[in-house]
Amino acid sequence: MSHYLVRGRYTSDGWAGLVKNPHDRNVAVRPIIESLGGTYTQAWFTEDLGELVGIIELPDDQAMACLAAAVRSSDVVAELSCEKLISTADAVELFERAGSIGYQPPA
């Protein structure tokens, strides 16, 4: 399973829907992520409500791409980004491997 940092901004239509019918989108999103074999941690708005940020766990990149395509097709979320996260333990292995490949920066 991989963890992803998901960030997005609602369009004016998205905001209009939330203002007209205030509700917690976490309740609606959780079963969709679970249907893809994933786990939904939580989502948060930034302080100015300009951006929505969430952490999810999904079995593979294809599941993440499927979710992203579904969200993007709704026209209520703009500027959606989905970044795969690397654990600090995996980063140590990555750094060890990077140190062994012999890369030379430009002189």
PDB file of N, CA and C in Angstrom:
ATOM      1  N   MET A   1       0.850  -1.185   0.000  1.00  0.00           N
ATOM      2  CA  MET A   1       0.000   0.000   0.000  1.00  0.00           C
ATOM      3  C   MET A   1       0.891   1.242   0.000  1.00  0.00           C
ATOM      4  N   SER A   2       0.459   2.232  -0.738  1.00  0.00           N
ATOM      5  CA  SER A   2       1.187   3.503  -0.808  1.00  0.00           C
ATOM      6  C   SER A   2       0.334   4.616  -0.217  1.00  0.00           C
ATOM      7  N   HIS A   3       1.021   5.586   0.355  1.00  0.00           N
ATOM      8  CA  HIS A   3       0.343   6.769   0.897  1.00  0.00           C
ATOM      9  C   HIS A   3       0.469   7.901  -0.116  1.00  0.00           C
ATOM     10  N   TYR A   4      -0.580   8.716  -0.208  1.00  0.00           N
ATOM     11  CA  TYR A   4      -0.608   9.840  -1.141  1.00  0.00           C
ATOM     12  C   TYR A   4      -1.066  11.099  -0.423  1.00  0.00           C
ATOM     13  N   LEU A   5      -0.424  12.191  -0.757  1.00  0.00           N
ATOM     14  CA  LEU A   5      -0.854  13.514  -0.323  1.00  0.00           C
ATOM     15  C   LEU A   5      -1.700  14.075  -1.462  1.00  0.00           C
ATOM     16  N   VAL A   6      -2.955  14.356  -1.178  1.00  0.00           N
ATOM     17  CA  VAL A   6      -3.882  14.846  -2.193  1.00  0.00           C
ATOM     18  C   VAL A   6      -4.248  16.281  -1.852  1.00  0.00           C
ATOM     19  N   ARG A   7      -4.115  17.149  -2.843  1.00  0.00           N
ATOM     20  CA  ARG A   7      -4.430  18.566  -2.653  1.00  0.00           C
ATOM     21  C   ARG A   7      -5.311  19.034  -3.789  1.00  0.00           C
ATOM     22  N   GLY A   8      -6.272  19.872  -3.446  1.00  0.00           N
ATOM     23  CA  GLY A   8      -7.147  20.394  -4.484  1.00  0.00           C
ATOM     24  C   GLY A   8      -7.825  21.672  -4.044  1.00  0.00           C
ATOM     25  N   ARG A   9      -8.396  22.340  -5.010  1.00  0.00           N
ATOM     26  CA  ARG A   9      -9.157  23.570  -4.765  1.00  0.00           C
ATOM     27  C   ARG A   9     -10.535  23.393  -5.392  1.00  0.00           C
ATOM     28  N   TYR A  10     -11.553  23.770  -4.643  1.00  0.00           N
ATOM     29  CA  TYR A  10     -12.898  23.713  -5.191  1.00  0.00           C
ATOM     30  C   TYR A  10     -13.094  24.815  -6.224  1.00  0.00           C
ATOM     31  N   THR A  11     -13.877  24.523  -7.248  1.00  0.00           N
ATOM     32  CA  THR A  11     -14.299  25.545  -8.200  1.00  0.00           C
ATOM     33  C   THR A  11     -15.434  26.336  -7.552  1.00  0.00           C
ATOM     34  N   SER A  12     -15.884  27.383  -8.222  1.00  0.00           N
ATOM     35  CA  SER A  12     -17.013  28.151  -7.670  1.00  0.00           C
ATOM     36  C   SER A  12     -18.255  27.271  -7.563  1.00  0.00           C
ATOM     37  N   ASP A  13     -18.438  26.334  -8.490  1.00  0.00           N
ATOM     38  CA  ASP A  13     -19.572  25.411  -8.394  1.00  0.00           C
ATOM     39  C   ASP A  13     -19.445  24.512  -7.166  1.00  0.00           C
ATOM     40  N   GLY A  14     -18.234  24.071  -6.875  1.00  0.00           N
ATOM     41  CA  GLY A  14     -18.011  23.252  -5.689  1.00  0.00           C
ATOM     42  C   GLY A  14     -18.331  24.006  -4.411  1.00  0.00           C
ATOM     43  N   TRP A  15     -17.863  25.250  -4.334  1.00  0.00           N
ATOM     44  CA  TRP A  15     -18.162  26.082  -3.163  1.00  0.00           C
ATOM     45  C   TRP A  15     -19.654  26.344  -3.046  1.00  0.00           C
ATOM     46  N   ALA A  16     -20.306  26.609  -4.173  1.00  0.00           N
ATOM     47  CA  ALA A  16     -21.748  26.872  -4.148  1.00  0.00           C
ATOM     48  C   ALA A  16     -22.504  25.670  -3.601  1.00  0.00           C
ATOM     49  N   GLY A  17     -22.088  24.467  -3.993  1.00  0.00           N
ATOM     50  CA  GLY A  17     -22.732  23.259  -3.493  1.00  0.00           C
ATOM     51  C   GLY A  17     -22.555  23.083  -1.996  1.00  0.00           C
ATOM     52  N   LEU A  18     -21.355  23.407  -1.488  1.00  0.00           N
ATOM     53  CA  LEU A  18     -21.098  23.278  -0.049  1.00  0.00           C
ATOM     54  C   LEU A  18     -21.847  24.333   0.765  1.00  0.00           C
ATOM     55  N   VAL A  19     -21.971  25.523   0.205  1.00  0.00           N
ATOM     56  CA  VAL A  19     -22.695  26.585   0.910  1.00  0.00           C
ATOM     57  C   VAL A  19     -24.198  26.289   0.908  1.00  0.00           C
ATOM     58  N   LYS A  20     -24.705  25.792  -0.219  1.00  0.00           N
ATOM     59  CA  LYS A  20     -26.129  25.477  -0.317  1.00  0.00           C
ATOM     60  C   LYS A  20     -26.495  24.281   0.561  1.00  0.00           C
ATOM     61  N   ASN A  21     -25.605  23.298   0.626  1.00  0.00           N
ATOM     62  CA  ASN A  21     -25.856  22.074   1.382  1.00  0.00           C
ATOM     63  C   ASN A  21     -24.618  21.739   2.213  1.00  0.00           C
ATOM     64  N   PRO A  22     -24.407  22.430   3.340  1.00  0.00           N
ATOM     65  CA  PRO A  22     -23.205  22.196   4.151  1.00  0.00           C
ATOM     66  C   PRO A  22     -23.146  20.753   4.660  1.00  0.00           C
ATOM     67  N   HIS A  23     -22.019  20.106   4.398  1.00  0.00           N
ATOM     68  CA  HIS A  23     -21.820  18.736   4.878  1.00  0.00           C
ATOM     69  C   HIS A  23     -20.335  18.412   4.871  1.00  0.00           C
ATOM     70  N   ASP A  24     -19.992  17.356   5.576  1.00  0.00           N
ATOM     71  CA  ASP A  24     -18.606  16.913   5.680  1.00  0.00           C
ATOM     72  C   ASP A  24     -18.310  15.976   4.514  1.00  0.00           C
ATOM     73  N   ARG A  25     -17.475  16.402   3.583  1.00  0.00           N
ATOM     74  CA  ARG A  25     -17.151  15.594   2.407  1.00  0.00           C
ATOM     75  C   ARG A  25     -16.402  14.316   2.770  1.00  0.00           C
ATOM     76  N   ASN A  26     -15.789  14.270   3.944  1.00  0.00           N
ATOM     77  CA  ASN A  26     -15.109  13.052   4.372  1.00  0.00           C
ATOM     78  C   ASN A  26     -16.062  11.865   4.360  1.00  0.00           C
ATOM     79  N   VAL A  27     -17.307  12.098   4.755  1.00  0.00           N
ATOM     80  CA  VAL A  27     -18.309  11.030   4.811  1.00  0.00           C
ATOM     81  C   VAL A  27     -18.584  10.481   3.408  1.00  0.00           C
ATOM     82  N   ALA A  28     -18.600  11.339   2.408  1.00  0.00           N
ATOM     83  CA  ALA A  28     -18.874  10.914   1.036  1.00  0.00           C
ATOM     84  C   ALA A  28     -17.659  10.264   0.377  1.00  0.00           C
ATOM     85  N   VAL A  29     -16.471  10.736   0.722  1.00  0.00           N
ATOM     86  CA  VAL A  29     -15.254  10.274   0.051  1.00  0.00           C
ATOM     87  C   VAL A  29     -14.752   8.939   0.602  1.00  0.00           C
ATOM     88  N   ARG A  30     -14.906   8.724   1.892  1.00  0.00           N
ATOM     89  CA  ARG A  30     -14.375   7.514   2.535  1.00  0.00           C
ATOM     90  C   ARG A  30     -14.808   6.223   1.827  1.00  0.00           C
ATOM     91  N   PRO A  31     -16.112   5.993   1.552  1.00  0.00           N
ATOM     92  CA  PRO A  31     -16.489   4.729   0.910  1.00  0.00           C
ATOM     93  C   PRO A  31     -15.926   4.567  -0.506  1.00  0.00           C
ATOM     94  N   ILE A  32     -15.708   5.661  -1.201  1.00  0.00           N
ATOM     95  CA  ILE A  32     -15.137   5.584  -2.549  1.00  0.00           C
ATOM     96  C   ILE A  32     -13.703   5.082  -2.474  1.00  0.00           C
ATOM     97  N   ILE A  33     -12.932   5.612  -1.550  1.00  0.00           N
ATOM     98  CA  ILE A  33     -11.541   5.185  -1.378  1.00  0.00           C
ATOM     99  C   ILE A  33     -11.503   3.737  -0.906  1.00  0.00           C
ATOM    100  N   GLU A  34     -12.390   3.377  -0.001  1.00  0.00           N
ATOM    101  CA  GLU A  34     -12.439   1.996   0.471  1.00  0.00           C
ATOM    102  C   GLU A  34     -12.823   1.037  -0.653  1.00  0.00           C
ATOM    103  N   SER A  35     -13.670   1.475  -1.604  1.00  0.00           N
ATOM    104  CA  SER A  35     -14.046   0.614  -2.731  1.00  0.00           C
ATOM    105  C   SER A  35     -12.858   0.332  -3.646  1.00  0.00           C
ATOM    106  N   LEU A  36     -11.842   1.195  -3.590  1.00  0.00           N
ATOM    107  CA  LEU A  36     -10.615   0.989  -4.367  1.00  0.00           C
ATOM    108  C   LEU A  36      -9.576   0.193  -3.576  1.00  0.00           C
ATOM    109  N   GLY A  37      -9.965  -0.298  -2.408  1.00  0.00           N
ATOM    110  CA  GLY A  37      -9.049  -1.075  -1.578  1.00  0.00           C
ATOM    111  C   GLY A  37      -8.175  -0.227  -0.681  1.00  0.00           C
ATOM    112  N   GLY A  38      -8.541   1.033  -0.513  1.00  0.00           N
ATOM    113  CA  GLY A  38      -7.712   1.959   0.247  1.00  0.00           C
ATOM    114  C   GLY A  38      -8.259   2.304   1.612  1.00  0.00           C
ATOM    115  N   THR A  39      -7.498   3.159   2.279  1.00  0.00           N
ATOM    116  CA  THR A  39      -7.851   3.672   3.601  1.00  0.00           C
ATOM    117  C   THR A  39      -7.796   5.187   3.539  1.00  0.00           C
ATOM    118  N   TYR A  40      -8.815   5.791   4.087  1.00  0.00           N
ATOM    119  CA  TYR A  40      -8.908   7.244   4.091  1.00  0.00           C
ATOM    120  C   TYR A  40      -8.529   7.746   5.471  1.00  0.00           C
ATOM    121  N   THR A  41      -7.492   8.546   5.557  1.00  0.00           N
ATOM    122  CA  THR A  41      -7.069   9.071   6.847  1.00  0.00           C
ATOM    123  C   THR A  41      -7.952  10.232   7.255  1.00  0.00           C
ATOM    124  N   GLN A  42      -7.867  11.319   6.509  1.00  0.00           N
ATOM    125  CA  GLN A  42      -8.635  12.526   6.834  1.00  0.00           C
ATOM    126  C   GLN A  42      -8.311  13.571   5.785  1.00  0.00           C
ATOM    127  N   ALA A  43      -9.159  14.573   5.685  1.00  0.00           N
ATOM    128  CA  ALA A  43      -8.869  15.733   4.841  1.00  0.00           C
ATOM    129  C   ALA A  43      -9.086  16.978   5.678  1.00  0.00           C
ATOM    130  N   TRP A  44      -8.364  18.006   5.332  1.00  0.00           N
ATOM    131  CA  TRP A  44      -8.434  19.266   6.068  1.00  0.00           C
ATOM    132  C   TRP A  44      -8.479  20.416   5.076  1.00  0.00           C
ATOM    133  N   PHE A  45      -9.151  21.489   5.471  1.00  0.00           N
ATOM    134  CA  PHE A  45      -9.060  22.739   4.726  1.00  0.00           C
ATOM    135  C   PHE A  45      -7.891  23.535   5.277  1.00  0.00           C
ATOM    136  N   THR A  46      -7.231  24.285   4.399  1.00  0.00           N
ATOM    137  CA  THR A  46      -6.244  25.236   4.890  1.00  0.00           C
ATOM    138  C   THR A  46      -6.998  26.365   5.592  1.00  0.00           C
ATOM    139  N   GLU A  47      -6.292  27.136   6.389  1.00  0.00           N
ATOM    140  CA  GLU A  47      -6.933  28.152   7.232  1.00  0.00           C
ATOM    141  C   GLU A  47      -7.817  29.122   6.456  1.00  0.00           C
ATOM    142  N   ASP A  48      -7.384  29.487   5.261  1.00  0.00           N
ATOM    143  CA  ASP A  48      -8.182  30.434   4.463  1.00  0.00           C
ATOM    144  C   ASP A  48      -9.245  29.736   3.615  1.00  0.00           C
ATOM    145  N   LEU A  49      -9.408  28.435   3.800  1.00  0.00           N
ATOM    146  CA  LEU A  49     -10.353  27.603   3.047  1.00  0.00           C
ATOM    147  C   LEU A  49     -10.039  27.550   1.556  1.00  0.00           C
ATOM    148  N   GLY A  50      -8.845  27.958   1.189  1.00  0.00           N
ATOM    149  CA  GLY A  50      -8.490  27.969  -0.222  1.00  0.00           C
ATOM    150  C   GLY A  50      -8.119  26.614  -0.784  1.00  0.00           C
ATOM    151  N   GLU A  51      -7.666  25.715   0.076  1.00  0.00           N
ATOM    152  CA  GLU A  51      -7.188  24.433  -0.414  1.00  0.00           C
ATOM    153  C   GLU A  51      -7.652  23.324   0.513  1.00  0.00           C
ATOM    154  N   LEU A  52      -7.931  22.176  -0.071  1.00  0.00           N
ATOM    155  CA  LEU A  52      -8.281  20.982   0.671  1.00  0.00           C
ATOM    156  C   LEU A  52      -7.090  20.031   0.585  1.00  0.00           C
ATOM    157  N   VAL A  53      -6.658  19.491   1.711  1.00  0.00           N
ATOM    158  CA  VAL A  53      -5.488  18.623   1.771  1.00  0.00           C
ATOM    159  C   VAL A  53      -5.886  17.326   2.469  1.00  0.00           C
ATOM    160  N   GLY A  54      -5.500  16.195   1.904  1.00  0.00           N
ATOM    161  CA  GLY A  54      -5.838  14.919   2.517  1.00  0.00           C
ATOM    162  C   GLY A  54      -4.719  13.910   2.384  1.00  0.00           C
ATOM    163  N   ILE A  55      -4.758  12.904   3.243  1.00  0.00           N
ATOM    164  CA  ILE A  55      -3.821  11.777   3.196  1.00  0.00           C
ATOM    165  C   ILE A  55      -4.651  10.521   2.985  1.00  0.00           C
ATOM    166  N   ILE A  56      -4.308   9.765   1.946  1.00  0.00           N
ATOM    167  CA  ILE A  56      -5.000   8.510   1.702  1.00  0.00           C
ATOM    168  C   ILE A  56      -3.982   7.403   1.443  1.00  0.00           C
ATOM    169  N   GLU A  57      -4.419   6.187   1.641  1.00  0.00           N
ATOM    170  CA  GLU A  57      -3.591   5.023   1.365  1.00  0.00           C
ATOM    171  C   GLU A  57      -4.330   4.184   0.331  1.00  0.00           C
ATOM    172  N   LEU A  58      -3.636   3.825  -0.740  1.00  0.00           N
ATOM    173  CA  LEU A  58      -4.235   3.036  -1.815  1.00  0.00           C
ATOM    174  C   LEU A  58      -3.285   1.911  -2.208  1.00  0.00           C
ATOM    175  N   PRO A  59      -3.819   0.840  -2.791  1.00  0.00           N
ATOM    176  CA  PRO A  59      -2.966  -0.306  -3.096  1.00  0.00           C
ATOM    177  C   PRO A  59      -1.934  -0.059  -4.198  1.00  0.00           C
ATOM    178  N   ASP A  60      -2.209   0.867  -5.122  1.00  0.00           N
ATOM    179  CA  ASP A  60      -1.244   1.091  -6.205  1.00  0.00           C
ATOM    180  C   ASP A  60      -1.534   2.416  -6.912  1.00  0.00           C
ATOM    181  N   ASP A  61      -0.624   2.782  -7.802  1.00  0.00           N
ATOM    182  CA  ASP A  61      -0.757   4.045  -8.532  1.00  0.00           C
ATOM    183  C   ASP A  61      -1.976   4.055  -9.460  1.00  0.00           C
ATOM    184  N   GLN A  62      -2.370   2.898  -9.968  1.00  0.00           N
ATOM    185  CA  GLN A  62      -3.543   2.829 -10.837  1.00  0.00           C
ATOM    186  C   GLN A  62      -4.807   3.210 -10.063  1.00  0.00           C
ATOM    187  N   ALA A  63      -4.920   2.765  -8.811  1.00  0.00           N
ATOM    188  CA  ALA A  63      -6.072   3.138  -7.985  1.00  0.00           C
ATOM    189  C   ALA A  63      -6.080   4.645  -7.747  1.00  0.00           C
ATOM    190  N   MET A  64      -4.899   5.227  -7.526  1.00  0.00           N
ATOM    191  CA  MET A  64      -4.812   6.671  -7.322  1.00  0.00           C
ATOM    192  C   MET A  64      -5.221   7.402  -8.586  1.00  0.00           C
ATOM    193  N   ALA A  65      -4.765   6.933  -9.732  1.00  0.00           N
ATOM    194  CA  ALA A  65      -5.114   7.562 -11.005  1.00  0.00           C
ATOM    195  C   ALA A  65      -6.615   7.451 -11.274  1.00  0.00           C
ATOM    196  N   CYS A  66      -7.205   6.331 -10.913  1.00  0.00           N
ATOM    197  CA  CYS A  66      -8.648   6.128 -11.079  1.00  0.00           C
ATOM    198  C   CYS A  66      -9.422   7.140 -10.233  1.00  0.00           C
ATOM    199  N   LEU A  67      -9.027   7.289  -8.980  1.00  0.00           N
ATOM    200  CA  LEU A  67      -9.683   8.253  -8.099  1.00  0.00           C
ATOM    201  C   LEU A  67      -9.520   9.671  -8.629  1.00  0.00           C
ATOM    202  N   ALA A  68      -8.303  10.014  -9.045  1.00  0.00           N
ATOM    203  CA  ALA A  68      -8.043  11.358  -9.567  1.00  0.00           C
ATOM    204  C   ALA A  68      -8.888  11.642 -10.805  1.00  0.00           C
ATOM    205  N   ALA A  69      -9.018  10.668 -11.695  1.00  0.00           N
ATOM    206  CA  ALA A  69      -9.819  10.855 -12.904  1.00  0.00           C
ATOM    207  C   ALA A  69     -11.288  11.087 -12.551  1.00  0.00           C
ATOM    208  N   ALA A  70     -11.789  10.336 -11.587  1.00  0.00           N
ATOM    209  CA  ALA A  70     -13.188  10.503 -11.179  1.00  0.00           C
ATOM    210  C   ALA A  70     -13.420  11.889 -10.584  1.00  0.00           C
ATOM    211  N   VAL A  71     -12.508  12.333  -9.732  1.00  0.00           N
ATOM    212  CA  VAL A  71     -12.653  13.648  -9.092  1.00  0.00           C
ATOM    213  C   VAL A  71     -12.543  14.756 -10.137  1.00  0.00           C
ATOM    214  N   ARG A  72     -11.545  14.652 -11.009  1.00  0.00           N
ATOM    215  CA  ARG A  72     -11.362  15.682 -12.033  1.00  0.00           C
ATOM    216  C   ARG A  72     -12.553  15.774 -12.979  1.00  0.00           C
ATOM    217  N   SER A  73     -13.238  14.669 -13.220  1.00  0.00           N
ATOM    218  CA  SER A  73     -14.369  14.683 -14.151  1.00  0.00           C
ATOM    219  C   SER A  73     -15.599  15.369 -13.562  1.00  0.00           C
ATOM    220  N   SER A  74     -15.574  15.675 -12.278  1.00  0.00           N
ATOM    221  CA  SER A  74     -16.751  16.258 -11.618  1.00  0.00           C
ATOM    222  C   SER A  74     -16.909  17.755 -11.855  1.00  0.00           C
ATOM    223  N   ASP A  75     -15.873  18.441 -12.270  1.00  0.00           N
ATOM    224  CA  ASP A  75     -15.887  19.894 -12.483  1.00  0.00           C
ATOM    225  C   ASP A  75     -16.117  20.700 -11.211  1.00  0.00           C
ATOM    226  N   VAL A  76     -15.992  20.094 -10.039  1.00  0.00           N
ATOM    227  CA  VAL A  76     -16.133  20.864  -8.799  1.00  0.00           C
ATOM    228  C   VAL A  76     -14.803  20.988  -8.057  1.00  0.00           C
ATOM    229  N   VAL A  77     -13.771  20.301  -8.541  1.00  0.00           N
ATOM    230  CA  VAL A  77     -12.436  20.418  -7.950  1.00  0.00           C
ATOM    231  C   VAL A  77     -11.473  20.818  -9.055  1.00  0.00           C
ATOM    232  N   ALA A  78     -10.667  21.833  -8.768  1.00  0.00           N
ATOM    233  CA  ALA A  78      -9.658  22.293  -9.726  1.00  0.00           C
ATOM    234  C   ALA A  78      -8.274  22.117  -9.110  1.00  0.00           C
ATOM    235  N   GLU A  79      -7.272  22.103  -9.947  1.00  0.00           N
ATOM    236  CA  GLU A  79      -5.878  22.046  -9.484  1.00  0.00           C
ATOM    237  C   GLU A  79      -5.630  20.866  -8.552  1.00  0.00           C
ATOM    238  N   LEU A  80      -6.147  19.701  -8.897  1.00  0.00           N
ATOM    239  CA  LEU A  80      -5.947  18.508  -8.092  1.00  0.00           C
ATOM    240  C   LEU A  80      -4.537  17.976  -8.291  1.00  0.00           C
ATOM    241  N   SER A  81      -3.839  17.720  -7.201  1.00  0.00           N
ATOM    242  CA  SER A  81      -2.530  17.074  -7.280  1.00  0.00           C
ATOM    243  C   SER A  81      -2.505  15.894  -6.327  1.00  0.00           C
ATOM    244  N   CYS A  82      -1.821  14.840  -6.742  1.00  0.00           N
ATOM    245  CA  CYS A  82      -1.730  13.614  -5.956  1.00  0.00           C
ATOM    246  C   CYS A  82      -0.269  13.198  -5.925  1.00  0.00           C
ATOM    247  N   GLU A  83       0.343  13.298  -4.777  1.00  0.00           N
ATOM    248  CA  GLU A  83       1.768  12.996  -4.658  1.00  0.00           C
ATOM    249  C   GLU A  83       1.974  11.749  -3.816  1.00  0.00           C
ATOM    250  N   LYS A  84       2.713  10.802  -4.363  1.00  0.00           N
ATOM    251  CA  LYS A  84       3.048   9.596  -3.623  1.00  0.00           C
ATOM    252  C   LYS A  84       4.062   9.965  -2.543  1.00  0.00           C
ATOM    253  N   LEU A  85       3.826   9.499  -1.332  1.00  0.00           N
ATOM    254  CA  LEU A  85       4.693   9.821  -0.209  1.00  0.00           C
ATOM    255  C   LEU A  85       5.697   8.698   0.030  1.00  0.00           C
ATOM    256  N   ILE A  86       6.873   9.064   0.495  1.00  0.00           N
ATOM    257  CA  ILE A  86       7.938   8.111   0.798  1.00  0.00           C
ATOM    258  C   ILE A  86       8.189   8.162   2.296  1.00  0.00           C
ATOM    259  N   SER A  87       8.141   7.017   2.952  1.00  0.00           N
ATOM    260  CA  SER A  87       8.385   6.978   4.396  1.00  0.00           C
ATOM    261  C   SER A  87       9.841   7.339   4.680  1.00  0.00           C
ATOM    262  N   THR A  88      10.104   7.762   5.891  1.00  0.00           N
ATOM    263  CA  THR A  88      11.487   8.105   6.245  1.00  0.00           C
ATOM    264  C   THR A  88      12.372   6.866   6.183  1.00  0.00           C
ATOM    265  N   ALA A  89      11.833   5.698   6.526  1.00  0.00           N
ATOM    266  CA  ALA A  89      12.621   4.453   6.436  1.00  0.00           C
ATOM    267  C   ALA A  89      12.976   4.152   4.981  1.00  0.00           C
ATOM    268  N   ASP A  90      12.016   4.301   4.075  1.00  0.00           N
ATOM    269  CA  ASP A  90      12.302   4.084   2.660  1.00  0.00           C
ATOM    270  C   ASP A  90      13.261   5.137   2.119  1.00  0.00           C
ATOM    271  N   ALA A  91      13.188   6.344   2.660  1.00  0.00           N
ATOM    272  CA  ALA A  91      14.088   7.414   2.217  1.00  0.00           C
ATOM    273  C   ALA A  91      15.537   7.075   2.544  1.00  0.00           C
ATOM    274  N   VAL A  92      15.771   6.439   3.685  1.00  0.00           N
ATOM    275  CA  VAL A  92      17.144   6.048   4.046  1.00  0.00           C
ATOM    276  C   VAL A  92      17.691   5.105   2.983  1.00  0.00           C
ATOM    277  N   GLU A  93      16.892   4.123   2.580  1.00  0.00           N
ATOM    278  CA  GLU A  93      17.329   3.205   1.524  1.00  0.00           C
ATOM    279  C   GLU A  93      17.566   3.948   0.218  1.00  0.00           C
ATOM    280  N   LEU A  94      16.701   4.894  -0.088  1.00  0.00           N
ATOM    281  CA  LEU A  94      16.836   5.700  -1.290  1.00  0.00           C
ATOM    282  C   LEU A  94      18.146   6.487  -1.271  1.00  0.00           C
ATOM    283  N   PHE A  95      18.462   7.105  -0.127  1.00  0.00           N
ATOM    284  CA  PHE A  95      19.699   7.888  -0.012  1.00  0.00           C
ATOM    285  C   PHE A  95      20.926   6.993  -0.148  1.00  0.00           C
ATOM    286  N   GLU A  96      20.874   5.795   0.453  1.00  0.00           N
ATOM    287  CA  GLU A  96      21.997   4.860   0.332  1.00  0.00           C
ATOM    288  C   GLU A  96      22.205   4.474  -1.133  1.00  0.00           C
ATOM    289  N   ARG A  97      21.118   4.184  -1.811  1.00  0.00           N
ATOM    290  CA  ARG A  97      21.214   3.809  -3.225  1.00  0.00           C
ATOM    291  C   ARG A  97      21.705   4.977  -4.070  1.00  0.00           C
ATOM    292  N   ALA A  98      21.219   6.170  -3.786  1.00  0.00           N
ATOM    293  CA  ALA A  98      21.648   7.370  -4.530  1.00  0.00           C
ATOM    294  C   ALA A  98      23.137   7.593  -4.370  1.00  0.00           C
ATOM    295  N   GLY A  99      23.653   7.315  -3.169  1.00  0.00           N
ATOM    296  CA  GLY A  99      25.082   7.500  -2.927  1.00  0.00           C
ATOM    297  C   GLY A  99      25.955   6.500  -3.649  1.00  0.00           C
ATOM    298  N   SER A 100      25.364   5.416  -4.135  1.00  0.00           N
ATOM    299  CA  SER A 100      26.153   4.368  -4.764  1.00  0.00           C
ATOM    300  C   SER A 100      26.121   4.380  -6.286  1.00  0.00           C
ATOM    301  N   ILE A 101      25.377   5.301  -6.895  1.00  0.00           N
ATOM    302  CA  ILE A 101      25.239   5.229  -8.362  1.00  0.00           C
ATOM    303  C   ILE A 101      26.301   6.028  -9.112  1.00  0.00           C
ATOM    304  N   GLY A 102      27.119   6.776  -8.407  1.00  0.00           N
ATOM    305  CA  GLY A 102      28.227   7.464  -9.056  1.00  0.00           C
ATOM    306  C   GLY A 102      27.881   8.712  -9.829  1.00  0.00           C
ATOM    307  N   TYR A 103      26.798   9.367  -9.477  1.00  0.00           N
ATOM    308  CA  TYR A 103      26.417  10.607 -10.154  1.00  0.00           C
ATOM    309  C   TYR A 103      27.458  11.690  -9.903  1.00  0.00           C
ATOM    310  N   GLN A 104      27.837  12.415 -10.946  1.00  0.00           N
ATOM    311  CA  GLN A 104      28.754  13.548 -10.841  1.00  0.00           C
ATOM    312  C   GLN A 104      28.029  14.806 -11.293  1.00  0.00           C
ATOM    313  N   PRO A 105      27.909  15.799 -10.420  1.00  0.00           N
ATOM    314  CA  PRO A 105      27.249  17.037 -10.830  1.00  0.00           C
ATOM    315  C   PRO A 105      28.074  17.770 -11.878  1.00  0.00           C
ATOM    316  N   PRO A 106      27.429  18.629 -12.652  1.00  0.00           N
ATOM    317  CA  PRO A 106      28.179  19.395 -13.662  1.00  0.00           C
ATOM    318  C   PRO A 106      29.241  20.261 -12.984  1.00  0.00           C
ATOM    319  N   ALA A 107      30.368  20.367 -13.656  1.00  0.00           N
ATOM    320  CA  ALA A 107      31.469  21.166 -13.100  1.00  0.00           C
ATOM    321  C   ALA A 107      31.373  22.602 -13.535  1.00  0.00           C
TER     322      ALA A 107
END
